[in-house]
Coordinates of C-alpha atoms in Angstrom, one line a residue:
M1 CA 0.0 0.0 0.0
K2 CA 1.0 3.6 -0.6
V3 CA 0.1 5.7 2.4
L4 CA 0.0 9.5 2.9
I5 CA 0.2 10.8 6.5
L6 CA -0.9 14.5 7.0
G7 CA 1.0 16.5 9.6
S8 CA 4.4 17.7 10.7
G9 CA 4.6 17.1 14.5
G10 CA 5.7 14.5 17.0
R11 CA 2.4 12.6 16.6
E12 CA 2.9 12.3 12.8
H13 CA 6.5 11.2 13.2
T14 CA 5.2 8.5 15.6
L15 CA 2.5 7.4 13.2
A16 CA 5.0 7.2 10.4
W17 CA 7.4 5.2 12.6
K18 CA 4.6 2.7 13.5
V19 CA 3.0 2.5 10.0
A20 CA 6.5 1.9 8.5
Q21 CA 6.7 -1.4 10.5
S22 CA 3.8 -2.9 8.6
P23 CA 4.4 -5.6 5.9
F24 CA 1.4 -4.1 4.1
L25 CA 3.3 -0.8 3.4
E26 CA 4.8 -0.3 0.0
K27 CA 5.6 3.4 0.2
L28 CA 5.0 6.2 2.8
F29 CA 4.6 9.9 2.3
I30 CA 4.3 12.6 4.9
A31 CA 2.9 16.0 4.2
P32 CA 4.6 18.2 5.1
G33 CA 6.6 16.1 7.6
N34 CA 9.7 17.2 9.5
A35 CA 13.4 16.3 9.7
G36 CA 12.7 13.1 11.4
T37 CA 9.9 11.7 9.2
R38 CA 12.5 11.4 6.4
E39 CA 13.7 8.3 8.1
Q40 CA 10.4 6.5 7.5
G41 CA 9.2 8.0 4.2
T42 CA 9.2 10.9 1.8
N43 CA 8.3 14.4 2.9
V44 CA 6.0 16.3 0.6
D45 CA 5.8 20.1 0.8
I46 CA 2.0 20.4 1.1
G47 CA 0.0 22.0 3.8
V48 CA -2.5 19.9 5.8
E49 CA -5.4 22.2 4.8
D50 CA -4.5 22.6 1.1
F51 CA -7.1 20.1 0.0
D52 CA -6.7 20.8 -3.8
A53 CA -2.9 20.1 -3.6
I54 CA -3.5 17.0 -1.5
R55 CA -6.0 15.8 -4.1
S56 CA -3.6 16.3 -6.9
F57 CA -0.8 14.5 -5.1
V58 CA -3.0 11.5 -4.0
L59 CA -4.1 11.0 -7.6
K60 CA -0.6 11.5 -9.1
E61 CA 1.0 9.0 -6.7
N62 CA -1.9 6.5 -6.6
I63 CA -2.2 6.8 -2.8
D64 CA -4.2 3.9 -1.3
M65 CA -4.9 5.5 2.1
V66 CA -4.7 8.9 3.9
V67 CA -4.1 9.1 7.6
V68 CA -4.9 12.5 9.1
G69 CA -2.8 13.5 12.1
P70 CA -3.9 16.9 13.3
E71 CA -7.4 18.2 14.0
A72 CA -7.6 21.3 11.7
P73 CA -8.1 19.4 8.4
L74 CA -10.7 17.1 10.0
V75 CA -12.7 20.1 11.4
A76 CA -12.3 21.7 7.9
G77 CA -13.9 18.6 6.4
I78 CA -11.2 16.7 4.5
V79 CA -13.0 13.4 4.9
D80 CA -16.2 14.9 3.3
F81 CA -14.0 16.4 0.6
F82 CA -12.7 13.0 -0.4
R83 CA -16.1 11.4 -0.2
E84 CA -17.7 14.0 -2.4
D85 CA -15.1 13.7 -5.1
H86 CA -15.7 10.9 -7.7
E87 CA -12.0 10.3 -8.1
L88 CA -11.2 10.2 -4.4
R89 CA -14.2 8.6 -2.8
K90 CA -12.8 5.1 -2.9
I91 CA -9.6 6.1 -1.1
P92 CA -10.1 5.6 2.7
V93 CA -9.2 8.5 5.0
I94 CA -8.5 7.6 8.6
G95 CA -10.4 10.3 10.5
P96 CA -14.0 11.4 11.2
S97 CA -16.4 13.3 8.9
K98 CA -16.8 17.0 9.5
A99 CA -19.9 16.2 11.6
G100 CA -17.8 13.8 13.8
A101 CA -15.0 16.3 14.0
M102 CA -17.4 18.7 15.7
L103 CA -16.7 16.8 18.9
E104 CA -13.4 18.7 19.0
G105 CA -14.2 21.6 16.7
S106 CA -17.0 22.9 19.0
K107 CA -17.0 22.4 22.8
K108 CA -20.7 23.5 22.8
F109 CA -21.5 20.6 20.4
A110 CA -19.4 18.2 22.5
K111 CA -21.0 19.2 25.8
E112 CA -24.6 19.0 24.3
F113 CA -23.7 15.6 22.8
M114 CA -22.6 14.3 26.2
T115 CA -25.8 15.6 27.8
R116 CA -28.0 13.9 25.2
H117 CA -26.3 10.6 25.8
N118 CA -25.9 10.8 29.5
I119 CA -22.1 10.8 29.4
P120 CA -20.6 12.1 32.7
T121 CA -19.1 15.6 32.4
A122 CA -18.9 18.8 34.3
K123 CA -21.9 21.1 34.6
F124 CA -21.8 23.9 32.1
R125 CA -23.5 26.8 30.3
N126 CA -22.8 28.3 26.9
V127 CA -22.9 32.1 26.5
T128 CA -22.5 34.6 23.7
L129 CA -21.6 38.3 24.0
D130 CA -25.4 39.2 24.0
E131 CA -25.8 36.8 27.0
Y132 CA -22.8 38.2 29.0
D133 CA -25.0 39.3 32.0
R134 CA -26.6 35.8 32.1
G135 CA -23.1 34.3 32.1
V136 CA -22.1 36.5 35.0
D137 CA -25.2 35.4 36.9
Y138 CA -24.2 31.8 36.3
L139 CA -20.7 32.3 37.5
R140 CA -22.1 33.7 40.7
T141 CA -23.9 30.4 41.4
M142 CA -20.6 28.6 41.3
D143 CA -17.6 28.2 43.7
P144 CA -14.1 29.1 42.5
P145 CA -12.0 28.2 40.6
F146 CA -14.0 29.0 37.4
V147 CA -13.4 27.3 34.1
L148 CA -13.9 29.2 30.8
K149 CA -13.5 27.5 27.4
S150 CA -13.5 28.8 23.9
D151 CA -16.1 27.0 21.8
G152 CA -13.8 26.6 18.8
L153 CA -10.3 25.6 18.1
A154 CA -7.8 27.9 19.7
A155 CA -4.5 26.0 19.3
G156 CA -4.6 24.6 22.8
K157 CA -4.8 28.1 24.4
G158 CA -8.6 28.5 24.7
V159 CA -9.1 27.2 28.3
L160 CA -8.7 29.6 31.2
I161 CA -9.0 28.7 34.9
C162 CA -9.8 31.7 37.1
D163 CA -9.3 31.8 40.9
S164 CA -11.7 34.7 41.6
L165 CA -15.1 35.8 40.4
K166 CA -13.8 39.2 39.4
E167 CA -11.1 37.6 37.2
A168 CA -13.7 35.3 35.7
E169 CA -16.0 38.1 34.8
E170 CA -13.3 40.1 33.2
L171 CA -11.8 37.3 31.2
L172 CA -15.3 36.1 30.1
K173 CA -15.9 39.6 28.6
N174 CA -12.4 39.5 26.9
M175 CA -13.0 36.1 25.4
L176 CA -16.5 37.0 24.1
E177 CA -15.0 40.2 22.6
G178 CA -12.4 38.3 20.6
M179 CA -9.6 37.3 22.9
F180 CA -9.3 34.1 20.8
G181 CA -10.8 35.4 17.6
E182 CA -13.7 33.5 16.2
A183 CA -13.0 30.6 18.5
S184 CA -14.4 32.4 21.6
K185 CA -17.6 33.9 20.1
N186 CA -19.2 31.3 22.2
V187 CA -17.7 30.5 25.6
I188 CA -18.5 27.5 27.8
I189 CA -18.6 28.3 31.5
E190 CA -17.8 25.0 33.2
E191 CA -17.8 23.6 36.7
Y192 CA -14.3 22.9 38.0
L193 CA -13.6 19.2 38.5
A194 CA -11.0 18.4 41.2
G195 CA -9.2 15.2 40.4
I196 CA -6.4 13.6 38.4
E197 CA -6.3 13.8 34.6
L198 CA -5.6 11.1 32.1
S199 CA -6.3 10.3 28.5
V200 CA -7.9 7.2 27.0
F201 CA -7.9 6.5 23.2
I202 CA -9.9 4.3 20.9
L203 CA -9.7 3.5 17.2
T204 CA -13.2 3.0 15.8
D205 CA -14.9 2.1 12.5
G206 CA -18.2 3.5 13.8
D207 CA -19.5 0.2 15.0
S208 CA -16.6 -1.5 16.8
Y209 CA -13.6 -0.1 18.6
L210 CA -10.2 -1.0 19.9
I211 CA -9.1 0.5 23.2
F212 CA -5.5 1.7 23.1
P213 CA -3.3 2.2 26.1
E214 CA -4.1 5.1 28.4
A215 CA -1.7 7.9 29.1
K216 CA -1.1 10.9 31.3
D217 CA 0.3 14.1 29.8
Y218 CA 1.8 17.2 31.3
K219 CA 0.5 20.5 29.9
R220 CA 2.1 23.2 32.0
V221 CA 5.5 24.5 31.0
G222 CA 6.9 24.7 34.5
E223 CA 7.8 22.0 37.0
G224 CA 5.2 21.2 39.6
D225 CA 2.6 21.9 37.0
T226 CA 3.1 25.6 37.0
G227 CA 3.2 28.3 34.3
L228 CA 1.5 28.5 31.0
N229 CA -0.3 25.7 29.2
T230 CA 1.6 24.1 26.3
G231 CA 0.8 21.5 23.7
G232 CA 2.4 19.0 26.1
M233 CA 5.7 18.7 27.9
G234 CA 5.8 14.9 28.3
A235 CA 3.6 11.8 28.9
V236 CA 3.6 8.4 30.5
S237 CA 1.8 5.1 29.9
P238 CA 0.5 3.1 31.6
V239 CA -1.1 5.3 34.3
P240 CA -0.7 3.6 37.7
F241 CA -4.0 4.7 39.1
A242 CA -6.0 3.6 36.0
D243 CA -6.6 0.1 37.2
R244 CA -8.9 -2.5 35.6
I245 CA -11.9 -1.4 37.7
F246 CA -11.5 2.3 36.7
L247 CA -10.9 1.5 33.0
K248 CA -14.0 -0.7 33.0
K249 CA -16.0 2.3 34.2
V250 CA -14.5 4.4 31.4
E251 CA -15.6 1.8 28.8
E252 CA -19.1 1.3 30.2
R253 CA -20.0 5.0 31.1
I254 CA -18.0 6.9 28.4
I255 CA -16.7 4.9 25.5
K256 CA -19.7 2.7 24.7
P257 CA -22.3 5.6 25.0
T258 CA -20.1 7.8 22.9
V259 CA -19.8 5.3 20.0
E260 CA -23.5 4.4 20.3
G261 CA -24.4 8.1 20.4
L262 CA -22.5 8.8 17.2
K263 CA -24.3 5.9 15.6
K264 CA -27.7 7.0 16.8
E265 CA -27.1 10.5 15.4
Q266 CA -25.9 8.9 12.1
I267 CA -22.5 10.5 12.3
D268 CA -19.9 8.6 10.3
Y269 CA -16.8 8.2 12.5
R270 CA -13.8 6.2 11.4
G271 CA -10.6 7.0 13.2
F272 CA -9.1 7.8 16.5
L273 CA -11.2 9.3 19.4
Y274 CA -9.4 10.7 22.4
F275 CA -11.2 11.0 25.7
G276 CA -9.6 13.6 28.0
L277 CA -10.8 12.4 31.4
M278 CA -10.7 13.5 35.1
N279 CA -10.6 10.8 37.8
V280 CA -12.8 12.2 40.5
I281 CA -12.7 10.0 43.5
G282 CA -12.5 6.9 41.3
N283 CA -15.2 8.0 38.8
P284 CA -14.3 9.2 35.3
Y285 CA -15.7 12.4 33.8
V286 CA -15.1 13.7 30.3
V287 CA -13.2 17.0 30.2
E288 CA -12.9 17.0 26.4
Y289 CA -13.0 15.0 23.2
N290 CA -10.2 15.1 20.6
V291 CA -10.9 13.6 17.2
R292 CA -7.3 12.4 16.6
M293 CA -4.5 10.8 18.5
G294 CA -3.0 13.1 21.2
D295 CA 0.4 14.7 21.1
P296 CA 2.7 13.9 23.1
E297 CA 0.5 11.0 24.1
A298 CA 1.0 9.3 20.7
E299 CA 4.7 9.1 21.5
V300 CA 4.0 6.8 24.5
V301 CA 0.8 5.1 23.3
L302 CA 1.8 3.9 19.9
P303 CA 5.2 2.4 21.0
R304 CA 3.2 0.2 23.4
V305 CA 1.0 -1.2 20.5
T306 CA 2.7 -4.3 19.2
S307 CA 0.0 -5.3 16.7
D308 CA 0.1 -3.9 13.1
L309 CA -1.4 -0.4 13.1
L310 CA -1.8 -0.3 9.3
D311 CA -3.7 -3.5 9.5
H312 CA -6.0 -1.9 12.0
F313 CA -6.5 1.1 9.7
L314 CA -7.4 -1.2 6.9
A315 CA -10.1 -2.8 9.1
V316 CA -11.4 0.6 10.0
A317 CA -11.7 1.5 6.3
V318 CA -14.0 -1.5 5.5
K319 CA -15.8 -1.5 8.9
R320 CA -14.4 -4.9 10.1
L321 CA -12.6 -3.8 13.2
N322 CA -14.6 -6.3 15.2
N323 CA -12.3 -9.0 13.7
K324 CA -9.1 -7.4 15.1
K325 CA -7.4 -7.5 18.4
I326 CA -5.0 -5.0 19.7
E327 CA -1.7 -6.3 21.3
I328 CA -0.1 -4.2 24.0
D329 CA 3.5 -4.2 25.3
P330 CA 3.3 -4.4 29.1
R331 CA 6.4 -2.2 29.7
T332 CA 6.2 1.4 30.8
V333 CA 6.9 4.0 28.1
V334 CA 7.6 7.7 28.9
T335 CA 8.4 10.7 26.7
V336 CA 9.9 14.1 27.5
M337 CA 9.7 17.1 25.2
L338 CA 12.7 19.3 24.6
V339 CA 11.4 22.7 23.8
S340 CA 12.7 26.0 22.5
G341 CA 13.6 28.7 25.1
G342 CA 10.6 31.0 25.6
Y343 CA 8.0 28.5 24.6
P344 CA 5.0 28.7 24.8
G345 CA 5.6 32.4 24.3
K346 CA 8.0 33.9 21.8
Y347 CA 10.9 31.7 20.7
E348 CA 13.5 31.6 17.9
K349 CA 13.8 29.0 15.1
G350 CA 16.7 27.8 13.1
R351 CA 18.9 26.7 16.1
E352 CA 21.1 23.8 15.1
I353 CA 20.4 20.5 17.0
L354 CA 23.5 18.5 17.9
N355 CA 24.2 15.0 19.2
L356 CA 20.9 13.3 18.0
D357 CA 23.1 10.4 16.9
G358 CA 24.5 10.0 20.4
V359 CA 21.1 9.0 21.8
K360 CA 21.1 5.3 23.0
N361 CA 18.2 3.1 24.3
S362 CA 15.6 5.8 23.5
I363 CA 13.6 6.7 20.4
I364 CA 13.7 10.3 19.1
F365 CA 10.4 11.6 17.6
H366 CA 10.8 14.9 15.9
A367 CA 8.1 17.6 16.6
G368 CA 9.4 21.0 15.4
T369 CA 12.4 20.4 13.3
A370 CA 13.6 21.1 9.7
I371 CA 16.5 20.7 7.4
A372 CA 18.7 23.8 6.6
E373 CA 21.8 23.3 4.5
D374 CA 22.1 19.6 5.6
R375 CA 21.7 20.5 9.3
I376 CA 18.8 19.6 11.5
V377 CA 17.5 22.8 13.1
T378 CA 14.7 23.8 15.4
N379 CA 11.4 24.8 13.6
G380 CA 8.9 25.0 16.4
G381 CA 8.3 25.4 20.1
R382 CA 8.3 21.7 20.9
V383 CA 11.4 20.4 19.2
V384 CA 11.9 16.7 19.9
A385 CA 10.3 14.0 22.1
I386 CA 12.6 11.5 23.8
T387 CA 10.7 8.2 24.3
S388 CA 12.0 5.3 26.4
Y389 CA 10.8 1.9 27.4
G390 CA 11.4 0.6 30.9
S391 CA 10.6 -2.2 33.3
D392 CA 8.9 0.5 35.4
M393 CA 8.5 4.3 35.3
V394 CA 11.7 4.9 37.2
D395 CA 13.7 2.9 34.7
A396 CA 12.1 4.5 31.7
L397 CA 12.5 8.1 33.0
A398 CA 16.1 7.6 33.9
R399 CA 16.9 6.5 30.3
T400 CA 15.0 9.4 28.9
Y401 CA 16.6 12.1 31.1
R402 CA 20.1 10.7 30.4
N403 CA 19.5 11.2 26.7
A404 CA 17.8 14.6 27.2
D405 CA 21.2 15.7 28.6
Q406 CA 23.0 14.5 25.4
I407 CA 21.0 16.6 22.9
I408 CA 22.2 20.2 22.5
F409 CA 20.6 23.2 20.9
E410 CA 20.5 26.9 22.0
G411 CA 17.8 27.6 24.5
K412 CA 16.9 23.9 25.1
Y413 CA 14.5 23.4 28.0
C414 CA 12.6 20.4 29.4
R415 CA 10.6 19.6 32.5
R416 CA 12.6 17.5 34.9
D417 CA 9.6 16.2 36.8
I418 CA 7.6 14.2 34.2
G419 CA 6.0 11.3 36.0
F420 CA 7.2 12.4 39.4
D421 CA 3.6 12.8 40.7
L422 CA 3.1 9.1 39.9
T423 CA 6.3 7.7 41.4
D424 CA 9.0 8.3 44.0
E425 CA 11.2 11.1 42.4
S426 CA 14.1 10.3 44.7
Q427 CA 14.7 7.1 42.7
I428 CA 15.4 9.0 39.5

């Protein structure tokens, strides 16, 4: 098979690494890819939302399958674009339809979907600028902290947690007046759930599903979960507190009703579905849906999958996933992101990355890298993910941090406490 993966980050490099292991693969392309994806396939200079250019390339190269990494092209309707084109409609695209992608594209849609199908989530209210006073009244019925969420995609920056009512009122006004552009024309005011976060992933063909390993990621830039939110500073899998009993609750209360709800609403969904969860005293609540594999969670989840991912994708395409079983490596896998100085604020690109060849006993997944005059250079805030297997979390983290010290680029930064909340940090 000839496969095209859309995207350029760590998630897409991990997908390429995993798909490249399949005996079904003939040739792999990544658009636009990064400096690392060249090791698995051929990079193609096409943007993920340039549907016309994607169409031309797919037809020219006789592509047999398209795997969509990021959310933006899914929310923009790339699956529908393929299905409505008489030359493309037979080419399977791994990802949901535009209607299915609304689970991530609109938090209002997602929350109302959960309400319709009795899926546990935090209490909420949606407000627009015209309803600002009503929103303030709702805030006054709640106890702090207050959670404000942009309805639309905001590049991971659209969620604000406010410690005081005054701050919440001011930021609600700012959001509704365009703080996050079109994304915050609607704002979800949400009850704050106190608990421990984790993520669970499935691959579904719309009828059946495979449950992938769970993961916990770390969003804050600073150690001790301080500072600004980022796209993710690291992740671990498995998650020690997510035992068999808890994960059974997740499947029965959240996964099954979500898949059945999509079916009832006649929403065609074939791809990954990510459940961002909060463990509240042993009970799971949905914080958010994502309609693709997470990042950096992909860098710990996919390395634990020992079965053939491309074979699973083929089953999704023909709605025969019920015939497949997922096989999981029992070892712990961790990843730590090396990021550019200043991230998630302003940072510089083009810094040469040295000593990648010196990494041993870890896998390097490129996130924000590029090639400049035969040198690998930084090309984003999150630069590379260092992933390691271990007999336990302590073992895996020790390997990753040893290799993190080997890699050099100007302004390099990483959190030194990934996983420490789940283990004894004195052992690392």
